[in-house]
Amino acid sequence: MSQTALNFVFDKQPGPSDPADQKLVLKRMNVRRALYRLSVGILLIGLVTPLPAQTIAYTNATIETLGEAGRIENGTIIVRAGKIVAVGANVEIPGEARVVSLQGKTVVPGFVDPYLIYKRTPQTSEESETVSFGGRTFQIPRAASFNPGSFDNIRQSFYPQSFDFSRHIRVGVTTANLVSDSRGLSALAGMQTDPQPNMLIDDHGWLFLRLTNETTALDQLRNALTPPRAPGPPASAGTTASAGTPTGGPPRGAPGQTTGQAAAGTPPQAAPADPNAARWADVREGKQPIIVNANNAATVAHLLRLLAKHSKVRVLLVSTGPNVYESLDQIKGTNVSLILKPEIATQPYSERRINVPQMAAERKIPFAFSLTVGSSQLDATQDDPLFPLAALVKTGLDRQQALAALAATPAKMLGIEEKFGTIEAGKAANFVVFSGDPLASGNRLEHVIVKGVSIHGN
Amino acid sequence: MATRIFSHIGLAFLVLALNATAAMAQERERGRGRPQPPASEEKAEAQTPEAKAAPETPPKKLLAITGGEIHTVTGEVIRRGTVLVEDGKIKAVGRDISIPEGAEVIDASGKVITPGFVAINMSNLGLRGSPFGNNKIEDALDPFDRNMKFALGVGITSGCVEIQTQQGGRGRRRDSDSDPINGNLLASNSQNTTTSNSTSTDATIDEDADSANDEVREVTITELLGYDRREGEPEHRFLGIDPEFGDYVTESQLDYGIENTQLCPCCGLPILPTEPITETPPSQEQPRRHAAIKLAYGNLDDMFLKDNVFYSPAPGGLSGALNRHNWRRDIRKAREELEKAASAANRPAEAPSATPPSGATGDPRGGTRGTRPTAGAGGAAAASARPSATTTQLMPLLKKEVSLRVTANTVTEIRDMVTLAEELDYDLVVEGGIEAWVAAQELSRSGATVIFTPRQKRDPRLGEEDTSGSSIESTGMFEAQGVPFATAALSNSVSMGGIAGRDLTSLPLEAAMAVRGGASNRKALESITIIPARMMGLDDRIGSIEVGKDADLLILNGDPLDYRTYVEQAIVAGKICYDRAADQVYPLYDRK
């Protein structure tokens, strides 16, 4: 019963990863039963069959629930079938439960990344294009202007093997909203050691788009937010590209403004109906948020100006500190929430440092962090992912709000707070175990636990 | 005949390339079908603020600036007066003005109040990206451009920006009828430009050049090469491998025709001819595009003033016999169109006030509506026969809603421009005007105005020492002869490098130089406030401190034309957009 070694018992989900790196310390169970369980576990790994519902009790941990219970010292989390059954300081541990002591560790909810760029489109704004003619090729100069890109339906094109999720997993992301860097419909994914198509959760998806302050780009949103004059007949869905036209129907008879594929010139009624029309209607009504990536301060200003006419629309604005800090007073009191990178920013044209999340918190603007915005950051902070966050907290950001911005706030923004974002009974047993206070330097991320089992250990 | 075909090659090829992808072609279609959305959008934008204001009626924002010496520019100087601002507009100016309760008060005792300066030439300011093609200037505005702070720091609160119209490749023939103002033909991609090129090659001096058709013509390889493919000749060729380079169509050959392009026998690269020898004249250059913006830092809603504030031909666009001929023809056509529209609108007696050709300056709100004649004048006539793009562009000029802004520096150029303006009856703004002092009388008689930079220098020509070259006394002569002039700085952008005192931030200094040249203080101040505002047709909104105008005000710590003077606060549309103490753009020491 020594506490010196890493003392976890984890049943690995069947998969290629080996459990050899984990030391097993068995507590509170007789040897026979333990041996039996162990043999069953090995058998299961061999058979590649799902685990039966199993009860695990994580005990003696400091738990940042991010929920109503707040911070629990010496708390216990009971997990069954991938869900949290009970959390608290004085929770009765069921007899059949395997007990894992987390003495001295801190547990925080698994991070919910509201903006994980799953798909990057290659740069299309080339200076010239090659045209083949009569068997010869010619370079034709071409202006680099805003290209709305094709509509990416992440769910439809999801191919997890093509993407390295391990970098995101090891910083503690357990649930991620997968987007592309252009526009489309996102998908919510739960992290696994072995990415499979089934990692997409239910049918969650949100519209997202990238915005610049060019007319073509702004028109995308303007047209989409203007309700169609007359409800168009529900025609059959077009191709993915034209279907993705974010003009919720063709409001002005100019659907071609937004996509290169839509048949311009045809009368509005004849254009294929947008399968996302219902989603756009929901966006206009504020029933679901739209995720907008605005890449400069001017674009943020243009977006806010547009939203002033559509006050119901809920926007999750993906931006950087320097790009939003001058617009914070305008954002205050609107339906705009921020998705930021956790970093101390520099005021533009100045050497002054600014803590934009704190400035947002002062103005009561909801904000969430995306830990995965910069890939260099992903590599640099793999076992200490909250270092930049700790800097923000040191310089004035409220600790609870900072932690909440990693899990509870983004879950709430996306409307998935019923399942994710806090350590509370009934929610998914996704959490991250740190060797101590996650915001104190020197403490490392030790385990990322999804549905009650560790998918990553340091 | 063959020559003619060859001259088509460039366009034909590009036209074909256009067909290559459906997406591209559709993009062009989109460009064509564009004119409707902006109109409806404008409408929507115009409606919403009103609709919003009616039910809520938010408390009016009041600002009072008291105790300052107010240079109203159009009126008298008021000592220890008060300017009262309500919701971004000037509500009252004078000495005995009671300050309403709840008003924010700025004590400006001992300070000087002037209207915000208007820079007639600005660039790289308040815009992000290039608003050419489909991109509207309203969408390209950047309210957080740091350069605005530098300009505000010397008192510039609004100005005229030149917008880059996209130019094609070197030597490309451009269509005189593509329409950068409405932005529907020049749809940001070169494809559109090249499409319309198919008409411009045919545009000799004939009168039918205006009947532009955007038809994409199919071109066969035979047509392209000028002869049938010889038997046994390979269909596919590879540059550098195939020895018969004479058969290749290179880009320069596309531009200049095969006869005019030779390939280097050593390297195979084209030897460009110095001048293309074609039977068609070069097409008319695109006019430059100017828009007026306000430097309302951090306040996007107040930034846009007006698009297309001038009709401004490209430099040299009105010189030479051919250009003049085309210009007269275009003006004549536009005037015919205007009269046709006027008579058509008069018949139903629907809106007779909108029709007189010499109408008053535009829309009082200064929106783009005033510059779009098809919207206002005679919908029936416009629908029956759509005027060509050039004609549409020229309408506001003929209605005297905008002035012709043209660069002319020598006496000859200036006199030519004056003669043309008098003959064709439009308002003239001479830009540059280095030798305008020689022709001051003519300028005065014709009512032309000059954009002038007092420190610009040019040596006189040999033998014409008394009637050529620059003169520091120009401004004095302008004032004596009654030629209104606007002062422009030596450079139109804010520069952090180079020699101090030459960039846009030297604008008030340049006005002081006008005083040195003999102009009165008053005229010099007018030359950076009300005169440029009038040139742009915005004198109902900016350029002076008068009741009802926009509250673009400066609080200065000294005389506006003194080189020691600093702007303490710059107020744009009633909001403080620059504060010397807070922004720390300029040094903070106090003057002794």
Tab-separated table of N, CA, C and O in Angstrom, chain A residues 84-157:
chain	number	residue	atom	x	y	z
A	84	ILE	N	-20.268	9.523	-14.393
A	84	ILE	CA	-20.050	9.806	-12.983
A	84	ILE	C	-21.340	9.503	-12.233
A	84	ILE	O	-22.413	9.992	-12.610
A	85	VAL	N	-21.214	8.670	-11.227
A	85	VAL	CA	-22.404	8.297	-10.464
A	85	VAL	C	-22.553	9.211	-9.253
A	85	VAL	O	-23.644	9.678	-8.943
A	86	ALA	N	-21.430	9.454	-8.617
A	86	ALA	CA	-21.498	10.314	-7.438
A	86	ALA	C	-20.161	11.008	-7.235
A	86	ALA	O	-19.109	10.482	-7.593
A	87	VAL	N	-20.246	12.218	-6.684
A	87	VAL	CA	-19.046	12.995	-6.374
A	87	VAL	C	-19.238	13.603	-4.998
A	87	VAL	O	-20.331	14.063	-4.672
A	88	GLY	N	-18.187	13.622	-4.207
A	88	GLY	CA	-18.325	14.292	-2.925
A	88	GLY	C	-17.236	13.876	-1.967
A	88	GLY	O	-16.404	13.008	-2.272
A	89	ALA	N	-17.269	14.530	-0.835
A	89	ALA	CA	-16.252	14.224	0.171
A	89	ALA	C	-16.623	12.971	0.953
A	89	ALA	O	-15.772	12.178	1.328
A	90	ASN	N	-17.916	12.805	1.192
A	90	ASN	CA	-18.327	11.662	1.993
A	90	ASN	C	-19.244	10.753	1.176
A	90	ASN	O	-20.419	10.598	1.480
A	91	VAL	N	-18.682	10.216	0.139
A	91	VAL	CA	-19.476	9.349	-0.711
A	91	VAL	C	-19.208	7.905	-0.326
A	91	VAL	O	-18.063	7.514	-0.122
A	92	GLU	N	-20.293	7.166	-0.249
A	92	GLU	CA	-20.118	5.759	0.114
A	92	GLU	C	-19.594	4.997	-1.105
A	92	GLU	O	-20.132	5.118	-2.205
A	93	ILE	N	-18.558	4.235	-0.885
A	93	ILE	CA	-17.947	3.504	-1.985
A	93	ILE	C	-18.601	2.141	-2.076
A	93	ILE	O	-18.606	1.382	-1.118
A	94	PRO	N	-19.190	1.820	-3.204
A	94	PRO	CA	-19.859	0.534	-3.335
A	94	PRO	C	-18.863	-0.609	-3.174
A	94	PRO	O	-17.674	-0.462	-3.484
A	95	GLY	N	-19.386	-1.710	-2.724
A	95	GLY	CA	-18.535	-2.856	-2.431
A	95	GLY	C	-17.776	-3.384	-3.626
A	95	GLY	O	-16.603	-3.737	-3.538
A	96	GLU	N	-18.444	-3.373	-4.767
A	96	GLU	CA	-17.802	-3.993	-5.915
A	96	GLU	C	-16.807	-3.058	-6.600
A	96	GLU	O	-16.135	-3.451	-7.546
A	97	ALA	N	-16.728	-1.822	-6.134
A	97	ALA	CA	-15.919	-0.830	-6.841
A	97	ALA	C	-14.432	-1.094	-6.665
A	97	ALA	O	-13.964	-1.499	-5.610
A	98	ARG	N	-13.724	-0.849	-7.746
A	98	ARG	CA	-12.279	-0.846	-7.640
A	98	ARG	C	-11.888	0.559	-7.208
A	98	ARG	O	-12.392	1.556	-7.705
A	99	VAL	N	-10.970	0.629	-6.283
A	99	VAL	CA	-10.631	1.924	-5.701
A	99	VAL	C	-9.261	2.362	-6.202
A	99	VAL	O	-8.307	1.610	-6.205
A	100	VAL	N	-9.254	3.592	-6.657
A	100	VAL	CA	-7.995	4.175	-7.115
A	100	VAL	C	-7.728	5.393	-6.259
A	100	VAL	O	-8.536	6.314	-6.217
A	101	SER	N	-6.628	5.365	-5.570
A	101	SER	CA	-6.338	6.503	-4.708
A	101	SER	C	-5.629	7.587	-5.500
A	101	SER	O	-4.680	7.322	-6.244
A	102	LEU	N	-6.149	8.792	-5.354
A	102	LEU	CA	-5.528	9.939	-6.019
A	102	LEU	C	-5.007	10.884	-4.957
A	102	LEU	O	-5.203	12.092	-5.027
A	103	GLN	N	-4.365	10.310	-3.983
A	103	GLN	CA	-3.848	11.107	-2.873
A	103	GLN	C	-2.899	12.187	-3.397
A	103	GLN	O	-1.966	11.908	-4.157
A	104	GLY	N	-3.195	13.428	-3.052
A	104	GLY	CA	-2.303	14.535	-3.449
A	104	GLY	C	-2.534	15.048	-4.849
A	104	GLY	O	-1.923	16.020	-5.252
A	105	LYS	N	-3.403	14.384	-5.587
A	105	LYS	CA	-3.629	14.822	-6.969
A	105	LYS	C	-4.812	15.775	-7.026
A	105	LYS	O	-5.647	15.827	-6.126
A	106	THR	N	-4.852	16.487	-8.117
A	106	THR	CA	-6.000	17.358	-8.364
A	106	THR	C	-6.683	16.889	-9.640
A	106	THR	O	-6.016	16.587	-10.626
A	107	VAL	N	-7.984	16.818	-9.562
A	107	VAL	CA	-8.758	16.369	-10.718
A	107	VAL	C	-9.583	17.539	-11.234
A	107	VAL	O	-10.254	18.227	-10.468
A	108	VAL	N	-9.472	17.779	-12.517
A	108	VAL	CA	-10.316	18.814	-13.140
A	108	VAL	C	-11.105	18.145	-14.255
A	108	VAL	O	-10.699	17.098	-14.768
A	109	PRO	N	-12.229	18.735	-14.629
A	109	PRO	CA	-13.009	18.129	-15.714
A	109	PRO	C	-12.188	18.072	-17.006
A	109	PRO	O	-11.320	18.908	-17.233
A	110	GLY	N	-12.470	17.077	-17.811
A	110	GLY	CA	-11.809	16.990	-19.113
A	110	GLY	C	-12.092	18.244	-19.911
A	110	GLY	O	-13.207	18.767	-19.901
A	111	PHE	N	-11.067	18.726	-20.615
A	111	PHE	CA	-11.227	20.001	-21.309
A	111	PHE	C	-12.121	19.844	-22.527
A	111	PHE	O	-12.033	18.861	-23.267
A	112	VAL	N	-12.958	20.823	-22.705
A	112	VAL	CA	-13.841	20.849	-23.876
A	112	VAL	C	-13.283	21.899	-24.812
A	112	VAL	O	-13.260	23.080	-24.481
A	113	ASP	N	-12.793	21.475	-25.950
A	113	ASP	CA	-12.215	22.441	-26.884
A	113	ASP	C	-13.284	22.875	-27.877
A	113	ASP	O	-13.767	22.072	-28.671
A	114	PRO	N	-13.684	24.133	-27.827
A	114	PRO	CA	-14.785	24.556	-28.702
A	114	PRO	C	-14.359	24.798	-30.146
A	114	PRO	O	-15.189	25.041	-30.996
A	115	TYR	N	-13.071	24.755	-30.411
A	115	TYR	CA	-12.636	25.098	-31.779
A	115	TYR	C	-11.348	24.358	-32.085
A	115	TYR	O	-10.255	24.907	-31.984
A	116	LEU	N	-11.497	23.096	-32.427
A	116	LEU	CA	-10.319	22.318	-32.797
A	116	LEU	C	-10.287	22.222	-34.315
A	116	LEU	O	-11.201	21.650	-34.926
A	117	ILE	N	-9.269	22.800	-34.914
A	117	ILE	CA	-9.217	22.809	-36.379
A	117	ILE	C	-8.760	21.431	-36.837
A	117	ILE	O	-7.606	21.066	-36.720
A	118	TYR	N	-9.749	20.704	-37.317
A	118	TYR	CA	-9.527	19.323	-37.714
A	118	TYR	C	-9.049	19.257	-39.159
A	118	TYR	O	-8.317	18.362	-39.544
A	119	LYS	N	-9.472	20.233	-39.936
A	119	LYS	CA	-9.173	20.170	-41.361
A	119	LYS	C	-8.687	21.536	-41.826
A	119	LYS	O	-9.344	22.552	-41.586
A	120	ARG	N	-7.539	21.534	-42.449
A	120	ARG	CA	-7.025	22.788	-43.000
A	120	ARG	C	-7.074	22.714	-44.506
A	120	ARG	O	-6.626	21.741	-45.102
A	121	THR	N	-7.616	23.770	-45.090
A	121	THR	CA	-7.627	23.802	-46.545
A	121	THR	C	-6.323	24.417	-47.027
A	121	THR	O	-5.849	25.376	-46.435
A	122	PRO	N	-5.751	23.878	-48.073
A	122	PRO	CA	-4.515	24.476	-48.574
A	122	PRO	C	-4.759	25.904	-49.054
A	122	PRO	O	-5.876	26.249	-49.450
A	123	GLN	N	-3.740	26.693	-48.958
A	123	GLN	CA	-3.867	28.104	-49.368
A	123	GLN	C	-4.292	28.191	-50.827
A	123	GLN	O	-3.655	27.616	-51.695
A	124	THR	N	-5.349	28.917	-51.068
A	124	THR	CA	-5.829	29.028	-52.434
A	124	THR	C	-5.526	30.383	-53.054
A	124	THR	O	-5.707	30.582	-54.237
A	125	SER	N	-5.094	31.308	-52.242
A	125	SER	CA	-4.897	32.670	-52.762
A	125	SER	C	-3.530	32.770	-53.424
A	125	SER	O	-2.670	33.501	-53.002
A	126	GLU	N	-3.347	31.977	-54.465
A	126	GLU	CA	-2.077	32.037	-55.155
A	126	GLU	C	-2.059	33.211	-56.126
A	126	GLU	O	-3.081	33.669	-56.589
A	127	GLU	N	-0.881	33.636	-56.412
A	127	GLU	CA	-0.729	34.793	-57.280
A	127	GLU	C	-1.133	34.470	-58.722
A	127	GLU	O	-1.575	35.309	-59.461
A	128	SER	N	-0.922	33.226	-59.114
A	128	SER	CA	-1.247	32.892	-60.489
A	128	SER	C	-1.884	31.511	-60.518
A	128	SER	O	-1.792	30.754	-59.564
A	129	GLU	N	-2.511	31.223	-61.604
A	129	GLU	CA	-3.050	29.886	-61.739
A	129	GLU	C	-2.587	29.305	-63.068
A	129	GLU	O	-2.315	30.025	-64.020
A	130	THR	N	-2.482	28.010	-63.075
A	130	THR	CA	-2.002	27.341	-64.276
A	130	THR	C	-3.200	26.862	-65.079
A	130	THR	O	-4.077	26.192	-64.557
A	131	VAL	N	-3.215	27.240	-66.308
A	131	VAL	CA	-4.300	26.821	-67.178
A	131	VAL	C	-3.701	25.991	-68.293
A	131	VAL	O	-2.686	26.366	-68.892
A	132	SER	N	-4.305	24.873	-68.524
A	132	SER	CA	-3.832	24.016	-69.596
A	132	SER	C	-4.687	24.283	-70.826
A	132	SER	O	-5.915	24.314	-70.760
A	133	PHE	N	-4.036	24.513	-71.943
A	133	PHE	CA	-4.781	24.838	-73.143
A	133	PHE	C	-4.055	24.263	-74.338
A	133	PHE	O	-2.875	24.533	-74.545
A	134	GLY	N	-4.737	23.467	-75.110
A	134	GLY	CA	-4.126	22.882	-76.287
A	134	GLY	C	-2.893	22.069	-75.952
A	134	GLY	O	-1.926	22.064	-76.695
A	135	GLY	N	-2.923	21.465	-74.793
A	135	GLY	CA	-1.792	20.652	-74.410
A	135	GLY	C	-0.658	21.448	-73.808
A	135	GLY	O	0.367	20.909	-73.436
A	136	ARG	N	-0.836	22.728	-73.709
A	136	ARG	CA	0.215	23.549	-73.111
A	136	ARG	C	-0.297	24.167	-71.831
A	136	ARG	O	-1.502	24.322	-71.648
A	137	THR	N	0.618	24.520	-71.006
A	137	THR	CA	0.196	25.158	-69.763
A	137	THR	C	0.647	26.603	-69.747
A	137	THR	O	1.714	26.953	-70.248
A	138	PHE	N	-0.195	27.423	-69.193
A	138	PHE	CA	0.103	28.850	-69.091
A	138	PHE	C	-0.169	29.309	-67.668
A	138	PHE	O	-1.044	28.788	-66.995
A	139	GLN	N	0.579	30.284	-67.280
A	139	GLN	CA	0.346	30.899	-65.980
A	139	GLN	C	-0.475	32.160	-66.199
A	139	GLN	O	-0.087	33.035	-66.957
A	140	ILE	N	-1.585	32.200	-65.539
A	140	ILE	CA	-2.426	33.385	-65.677
A	140	ILE	C	-2.470	34.092	-64.331
A	140	ILE	O	-2.762	33.470	-63.307
A	141	PRO	N	-2.133	35.347	-64.309
A	141	PRO	CA	-2.174	36.061	-63.021
A	141	PRO	C	-3.588	36.126	-62.485
A	141	PRO	O	-4.552	36.208	-63.240
A	142	ARG	N	-3.642	36.077	-61.206
A	142	ARG	CA	-4.958	36.043	-60.587
A	142	ARG	C	-4.894	36.838	-59.296
A	142	ARG	O	-3.909	36.742	-58.568
A	143	ALA	N	-5.941	37.555	-59.054
A	143	ALA	CA	-5.946	38.375	-57.845
A	143	ALA	C	-6.215	37.506	-56.631
A	143	ALA	O	-7.008	36.579	-56.693
A	144	ALA	N	-5.511	37.787	-55.564
A	144	ALA	CA	-5.751	37.072	-54.324
A	144	ALA	C	-6.857	37.781	-53.565
A	144	ALA	O	-6.653	38.838	-53.011
A	145	SER	N	-8.025	37.207	-53.605
A	145	SER	CA	-9.104	37.823	-52.855
A	145	SER	C	-9.733	36.754	-51.978
A	145	SER	O	-9.384	35.593	-52.063
A	146	PHE	N	-10.653	37.187	-51.183
A	146	PHE	CA	-11.239	36.269	-50.214
A	146	PHE	C	-11.921	35.112	-50.915
A	146	PHE	O	-12.681	35.292	-51.852
A	147	ASN	N	-11.616	33.958	-50.461
A	147	ASN	CA	-12.236	32.767	-51.003
A	147	ASN	C	-13.006	32.105	-49.872
A	147	ASN	O	-12.415	31.660	-48.895
A	148	PRO	N	-14.311	32.083	-49.976
A	148	PRO	CA	-15.073	31.518	-48.858
A	148	PRO	C	-14.777	30.042	-48.650
A	148	PRO	O	-15.035	29.502	-47.594
A	149	GLY	N	-14.212	29.400	-49.641
A	149	GLY	CA	-13.881	27.982	-49.491
A	149	GLY	C	-15.126	27.131	-49.626
A	149	GLY	O	-16.250	27.628	-49.680
A	150	SER	N	-14.924	25.859	-49.669
A	150	SER	CA	-16.077	24.975	-49.791
A	150	SER	C	-16.659	24.735	-48.407
A	150	SER	O	-16.008	24.947	-47.384
A	151	PHE	N	-17.872	24.292	-48.394
A	151	PHE	CA	-18.551	24.046	-47.138
A	151	PHE	C	-18.118	22.683	-46.615
A	151	PHE	O	-18.275	21.672	-47.301
A	152	ASP	N	-17.535	22.675	-45.436
A	152	ASP	CA	-17.038	21.419	-44.888
A	152	ASP	C	-18.044	20.854	-43.900
A	152	ASP	O	-18.240	21.416	-42.825
A	153	ASN	N	-18.649	19.768	-44.282
A	153	ASN	CA	-19.455	19.055	-43.308
A	153	ASN	C	-18.537	18.028	-42.658
A	153	ASN	O	-18.221	16.993	-43.236
A	154	ILE	N	-18.099	18.356	-41.462
A	154	ILE	CA	-17.069	17.548	-40.812
A	154	ILE	C	-17.564	16.118	-40.611
A	154	ILE	O	-16.846	15.155	-40.820
A	155	ARG	N	-18.828	16.015	-40.244
A	155	ARG	CA	-19.358	14.670	-39.973
A	155	ARG	C	-19.309	13.807	-41.224
A	155	ARG	O	-18.928	12.643	-41.168
A	156	GLN	N	-19.687	14.410	-42.345
A	156	GLN	CA	-19.736	13.611	-43.568
A	156	GLN	C	-18.355	13.183	-44.042
A	156	GLN	O	-18.184	12.120	-44.617
A	157	SER	N	-17.392	14.044	-43.824
A	157	SER	CA	-16.069	13.716	-44.342
A	157	SER	C	-15.129	13.214	-43.252
A	157	SER	O	-13.924	13.187	-43.436
